[in-house]
Coordinates of C-alpha atoms in Angstrom, one line a residue:
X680 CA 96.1 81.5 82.7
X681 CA 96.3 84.7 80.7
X682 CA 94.6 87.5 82.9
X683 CA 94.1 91.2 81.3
X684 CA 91.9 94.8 81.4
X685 CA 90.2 95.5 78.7
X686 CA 87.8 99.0 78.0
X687 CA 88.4 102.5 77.9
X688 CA 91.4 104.1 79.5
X689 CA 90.5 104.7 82.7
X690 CA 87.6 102.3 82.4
X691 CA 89.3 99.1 81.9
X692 CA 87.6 95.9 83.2
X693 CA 89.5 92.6 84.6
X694 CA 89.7 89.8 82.2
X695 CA 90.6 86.6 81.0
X696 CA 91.7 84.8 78.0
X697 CA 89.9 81.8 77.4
X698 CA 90.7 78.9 75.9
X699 CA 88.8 79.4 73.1
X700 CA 90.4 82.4 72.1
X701 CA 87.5 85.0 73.8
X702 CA 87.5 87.0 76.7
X703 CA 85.1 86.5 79.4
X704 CA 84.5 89.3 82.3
X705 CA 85.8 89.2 85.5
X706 CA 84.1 91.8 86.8
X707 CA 81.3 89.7 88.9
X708 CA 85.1 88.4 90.6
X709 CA 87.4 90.8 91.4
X710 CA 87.1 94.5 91.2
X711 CA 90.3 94.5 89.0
X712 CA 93.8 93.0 88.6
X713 CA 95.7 94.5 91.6
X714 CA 96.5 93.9 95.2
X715 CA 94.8 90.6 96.5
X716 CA 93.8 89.2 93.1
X717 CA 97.6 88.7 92.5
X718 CA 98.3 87.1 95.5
X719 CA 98.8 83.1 94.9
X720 CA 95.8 82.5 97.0
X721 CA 94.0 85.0 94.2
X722 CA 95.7 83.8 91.2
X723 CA 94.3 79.9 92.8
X724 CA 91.0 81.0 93.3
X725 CA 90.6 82.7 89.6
X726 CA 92.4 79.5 88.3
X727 CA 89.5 77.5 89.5
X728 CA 86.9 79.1 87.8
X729 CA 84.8 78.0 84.5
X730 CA 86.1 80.3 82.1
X731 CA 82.9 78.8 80.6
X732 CA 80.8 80.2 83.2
X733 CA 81.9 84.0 82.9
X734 CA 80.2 86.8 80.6
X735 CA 81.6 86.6 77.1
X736 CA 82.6 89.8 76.1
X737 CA 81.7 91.0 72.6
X738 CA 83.9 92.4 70.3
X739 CA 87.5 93.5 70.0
X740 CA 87.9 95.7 72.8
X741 CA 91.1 97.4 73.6
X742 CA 93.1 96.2 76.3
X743 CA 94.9 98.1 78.7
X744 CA 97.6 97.4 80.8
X745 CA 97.2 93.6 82.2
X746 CA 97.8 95.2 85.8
X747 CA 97.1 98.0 87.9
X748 CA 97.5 99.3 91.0
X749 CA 101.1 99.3 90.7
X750 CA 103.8 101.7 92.8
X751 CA 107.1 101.0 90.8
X752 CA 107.7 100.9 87.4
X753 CA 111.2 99.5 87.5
X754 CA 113.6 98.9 84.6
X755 CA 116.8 97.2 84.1
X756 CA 119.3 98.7 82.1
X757 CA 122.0 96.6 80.0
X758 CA 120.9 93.0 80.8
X759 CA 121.8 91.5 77.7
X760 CA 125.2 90.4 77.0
X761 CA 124.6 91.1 72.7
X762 CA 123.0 93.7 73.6
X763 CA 125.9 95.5 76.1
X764 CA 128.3 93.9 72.7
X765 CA 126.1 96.4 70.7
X766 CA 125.8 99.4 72.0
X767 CA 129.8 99.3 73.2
X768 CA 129.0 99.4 76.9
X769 CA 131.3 96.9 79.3
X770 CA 129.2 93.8 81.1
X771 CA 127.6 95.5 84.0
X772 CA 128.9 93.8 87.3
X773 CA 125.6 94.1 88.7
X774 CA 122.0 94.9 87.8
X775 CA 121.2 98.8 86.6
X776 CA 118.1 99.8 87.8
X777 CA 116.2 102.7 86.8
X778 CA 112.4 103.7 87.2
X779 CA 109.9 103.9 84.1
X780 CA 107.2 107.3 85.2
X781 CA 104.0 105.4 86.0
X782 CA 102.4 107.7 83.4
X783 CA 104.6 106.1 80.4
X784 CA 102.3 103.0 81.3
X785 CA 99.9 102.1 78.6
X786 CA 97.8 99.7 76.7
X787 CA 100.1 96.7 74.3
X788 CA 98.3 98.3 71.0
X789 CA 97.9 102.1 72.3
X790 CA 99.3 104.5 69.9
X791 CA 103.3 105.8 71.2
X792 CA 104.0 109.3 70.9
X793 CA 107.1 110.7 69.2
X794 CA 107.4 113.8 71.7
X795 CA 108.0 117.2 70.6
X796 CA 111.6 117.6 69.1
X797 CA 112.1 113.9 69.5
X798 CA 115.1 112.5 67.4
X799 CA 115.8 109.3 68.9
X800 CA 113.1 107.7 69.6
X801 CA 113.4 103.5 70.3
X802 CA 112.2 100.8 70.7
X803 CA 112.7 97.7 73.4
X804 CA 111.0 94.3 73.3
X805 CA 111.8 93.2 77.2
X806 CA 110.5 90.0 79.4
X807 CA 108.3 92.2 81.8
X808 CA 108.2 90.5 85.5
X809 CA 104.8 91.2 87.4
X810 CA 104.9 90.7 90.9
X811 CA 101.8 89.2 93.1
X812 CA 103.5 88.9 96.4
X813 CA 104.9 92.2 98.4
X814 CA 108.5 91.4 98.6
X815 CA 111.0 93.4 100.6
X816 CA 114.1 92.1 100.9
X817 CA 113.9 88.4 99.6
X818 CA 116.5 85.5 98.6
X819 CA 116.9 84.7 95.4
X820 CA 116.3 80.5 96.0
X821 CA 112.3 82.3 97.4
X822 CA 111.8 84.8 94.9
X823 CA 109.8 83.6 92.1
X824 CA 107.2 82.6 94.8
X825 CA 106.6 86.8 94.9
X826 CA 106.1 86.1 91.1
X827 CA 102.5 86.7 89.8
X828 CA 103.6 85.8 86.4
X829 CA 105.5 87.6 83.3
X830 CA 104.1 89.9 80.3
X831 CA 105.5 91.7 76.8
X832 CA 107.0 95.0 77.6
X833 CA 108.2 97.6 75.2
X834 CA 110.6 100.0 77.0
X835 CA 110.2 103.3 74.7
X836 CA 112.8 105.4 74.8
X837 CA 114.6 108.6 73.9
X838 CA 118.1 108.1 73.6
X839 CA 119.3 111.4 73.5
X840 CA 117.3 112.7 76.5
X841 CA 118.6 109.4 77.9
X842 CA 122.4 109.8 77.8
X843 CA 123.4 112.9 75.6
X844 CA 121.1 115.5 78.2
X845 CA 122.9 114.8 81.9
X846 CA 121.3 113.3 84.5
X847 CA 119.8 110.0 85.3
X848 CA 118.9 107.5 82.4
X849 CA 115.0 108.3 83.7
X850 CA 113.9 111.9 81.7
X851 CA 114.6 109.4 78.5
X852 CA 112.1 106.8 79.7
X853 CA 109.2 108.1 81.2
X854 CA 107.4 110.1 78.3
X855 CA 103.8 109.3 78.3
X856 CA 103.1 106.2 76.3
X857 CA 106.5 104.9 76.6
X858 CA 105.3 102.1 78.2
X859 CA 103.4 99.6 76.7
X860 CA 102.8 96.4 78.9
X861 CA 100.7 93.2 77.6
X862 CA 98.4 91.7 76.2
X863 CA 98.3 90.2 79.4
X864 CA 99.2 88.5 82.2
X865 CA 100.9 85.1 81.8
X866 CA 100.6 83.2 85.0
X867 CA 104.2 82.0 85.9
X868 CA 103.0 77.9 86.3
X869 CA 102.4 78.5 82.2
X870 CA 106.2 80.0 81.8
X871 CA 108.4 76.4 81.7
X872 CA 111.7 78.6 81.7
X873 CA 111.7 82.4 81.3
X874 CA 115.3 82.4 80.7
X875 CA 114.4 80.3 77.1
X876 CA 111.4 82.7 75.3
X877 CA 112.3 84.0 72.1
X878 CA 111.6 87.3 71.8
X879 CA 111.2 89.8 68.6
X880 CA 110.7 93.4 67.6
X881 CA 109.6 94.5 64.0
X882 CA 108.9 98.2 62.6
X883 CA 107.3 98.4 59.1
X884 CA 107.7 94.9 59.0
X885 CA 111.5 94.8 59.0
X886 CA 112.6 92.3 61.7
X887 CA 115.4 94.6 63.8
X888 CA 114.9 92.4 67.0
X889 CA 115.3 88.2 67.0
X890 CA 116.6 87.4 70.5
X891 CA 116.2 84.8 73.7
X892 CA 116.0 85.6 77.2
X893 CA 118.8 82.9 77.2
X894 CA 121.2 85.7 77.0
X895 CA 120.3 88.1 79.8
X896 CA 123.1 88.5 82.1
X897 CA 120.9 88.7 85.3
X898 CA 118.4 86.1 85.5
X899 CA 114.7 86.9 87.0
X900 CA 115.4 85.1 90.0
X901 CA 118.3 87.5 90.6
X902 CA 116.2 90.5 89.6
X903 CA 113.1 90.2 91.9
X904 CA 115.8 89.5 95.1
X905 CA 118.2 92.3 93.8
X906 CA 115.4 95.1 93.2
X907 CA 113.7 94.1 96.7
X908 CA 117.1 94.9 98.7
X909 CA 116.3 98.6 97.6
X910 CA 112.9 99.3 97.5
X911 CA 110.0 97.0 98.6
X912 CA 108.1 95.6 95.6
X913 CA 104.4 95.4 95.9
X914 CA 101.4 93.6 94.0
X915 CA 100.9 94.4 90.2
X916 CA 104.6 96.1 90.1
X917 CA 106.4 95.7 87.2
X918 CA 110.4 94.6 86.8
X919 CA 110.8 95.4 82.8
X920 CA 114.1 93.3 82.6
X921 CA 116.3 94.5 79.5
X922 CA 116.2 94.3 75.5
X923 CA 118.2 91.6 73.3
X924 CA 120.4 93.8 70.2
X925 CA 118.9 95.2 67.8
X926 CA 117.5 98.5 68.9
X927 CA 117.8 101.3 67.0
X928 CA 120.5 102.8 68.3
X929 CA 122.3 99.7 67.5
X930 CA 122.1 100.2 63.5
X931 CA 125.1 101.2 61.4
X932 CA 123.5 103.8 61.1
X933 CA 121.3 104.8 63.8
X934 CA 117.5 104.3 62.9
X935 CA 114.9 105.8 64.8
X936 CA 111.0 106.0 65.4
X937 CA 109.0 108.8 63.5
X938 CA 105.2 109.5 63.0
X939 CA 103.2 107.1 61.2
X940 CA 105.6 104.1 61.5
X941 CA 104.4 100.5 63.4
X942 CA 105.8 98.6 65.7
X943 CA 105.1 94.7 66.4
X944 CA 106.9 93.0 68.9
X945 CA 106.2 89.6 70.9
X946 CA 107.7 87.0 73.5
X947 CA 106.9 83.2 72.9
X948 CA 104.1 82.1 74.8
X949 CA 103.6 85.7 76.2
X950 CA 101.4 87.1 73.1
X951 CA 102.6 90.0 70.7
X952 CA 102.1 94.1 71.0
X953 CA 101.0 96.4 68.0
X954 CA 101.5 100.2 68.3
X955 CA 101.5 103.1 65.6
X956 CA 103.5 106.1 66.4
X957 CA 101.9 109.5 66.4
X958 CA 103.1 112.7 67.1
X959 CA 103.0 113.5 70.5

């Protein structure tokens, strides 16, 4: 089941993706995609529905974030083993977690800011874990059952706010717009394996990104358990879980976003994201 919001900012309607290829409303459902709806009990009940049945929605409307609701925003730093390789950076011995501002969170084909005096500027294609279940706390052997399902993430970041400007990684991450999360939901009973999705990241159309979840170092079972020994993690959060190589800081040399470049990026089975960077 693919599950989204689609309207306005700040006006967004639930959704899903029929088979067909159109989106019918949810509205006459569920008030949105948060709390109870991503329970399994919710996800079972919406699963059960005629797609047929629902309002077709007209049009290409713009689709916001798949989720809402959410408290954390979290991020996982280094997770791929070509992608600690590229960047020079030893294999981390366990997960590095940092929070994404809720504010950077935005729809998959919103435009992404450059911000003012920007000069490194990035992009991430990353596996995005959506949780269903509050989870505080849990074992790895239980934790996909917290799992609502998984979505495209693209962790936009500024590199030299991130490490060159002291501090935490977090003033580089959390710039409105940084964090574009979607199409939409995939429901985890449609995700075989998500440690086999291919994953890619293209700007202008030049391919910088062609990597597998196969080669993160801390697998999502590991993730939800690890992040919920710190902080509880509640319905419609959001576990962004690392980048394959190929970033920009990663070129010989450097490349990095300006105004009026695009960005596609995708996950298999997950959909793909379009953005156009303005200046912010």
């Amino acid at each position: 089941m693919k599950l989204l919001r689609y309207g306005p900012p700040g006006q967004e309607k639930p959704g899903l993706l029929a088979a067909d290829g159109t989106i019918r409303d949810l509205s006459g459902v569920i008030a949105d995609l948060s709390g109870e709806a991503l329970s399994e009990a919710g996800l079972a009940k919406l699963a059960a529905l005629d797609a047929a049945s629902l309002p077709k929605v007209e049009g290409n409307p713009r689709l916001g974030s798949p989720v809402t609701g959410m408290k954390n925003f979290v991020c996982i730093g280094l997770n791929y083993a070509d992608h600690a390789a590229e960047t020079g950076a030893p294999i981390p011995k366990e997960p590095i977690i940092f929070l994404k501002s809720l504010g950077a969170l935005s729809g998959p084909n919103d435009d992404v800011e450059v911000p003012p005096g920007s000069v490194k500027t990035d992009w991430e294609v990353e596996l995005a874990i959506i949780i269903g279940t509050r989870a505080k706390n849990v074992s790895e052997e239980d934790s996909l059952s917290y799992v609502a399902g998984y979505a495209v993430c693209n962790d936009v970041s500024e590199r030299e706010w991130q490490t060159e400007r002291g501090g935490t990684w977090d003033k580089g991450k959390g710039h409105e717009t940084f964090g574009p999360l979607g199409p939409w939901l995939v429901t985890k009973d449609e995700v075989a394996d998500p440690q086999n999705l291919t994953m890619f990241c293209e700007v202008d159309g030049h391919r910088y990104q062609d990597g597998s979840t196969r080669t993160m170092i801390f697998g999502v079972q590991k993730l939800v358990s690890y992040v919920s020994q710190f902080f509880t993690l509640h319905p419609g959060d959001v576990i962004s879980t690392g980048t394959p190589p190929g970033v920009g800081l990663g070129q010989k040399p450097p490349v990095f976003l300006k105004a009026g470049q695009s960005m596609r990026l995708g996950i298999e089975g997950l959909g793909e994201q379009t953005q156009k960077t303005v200046a912010g």
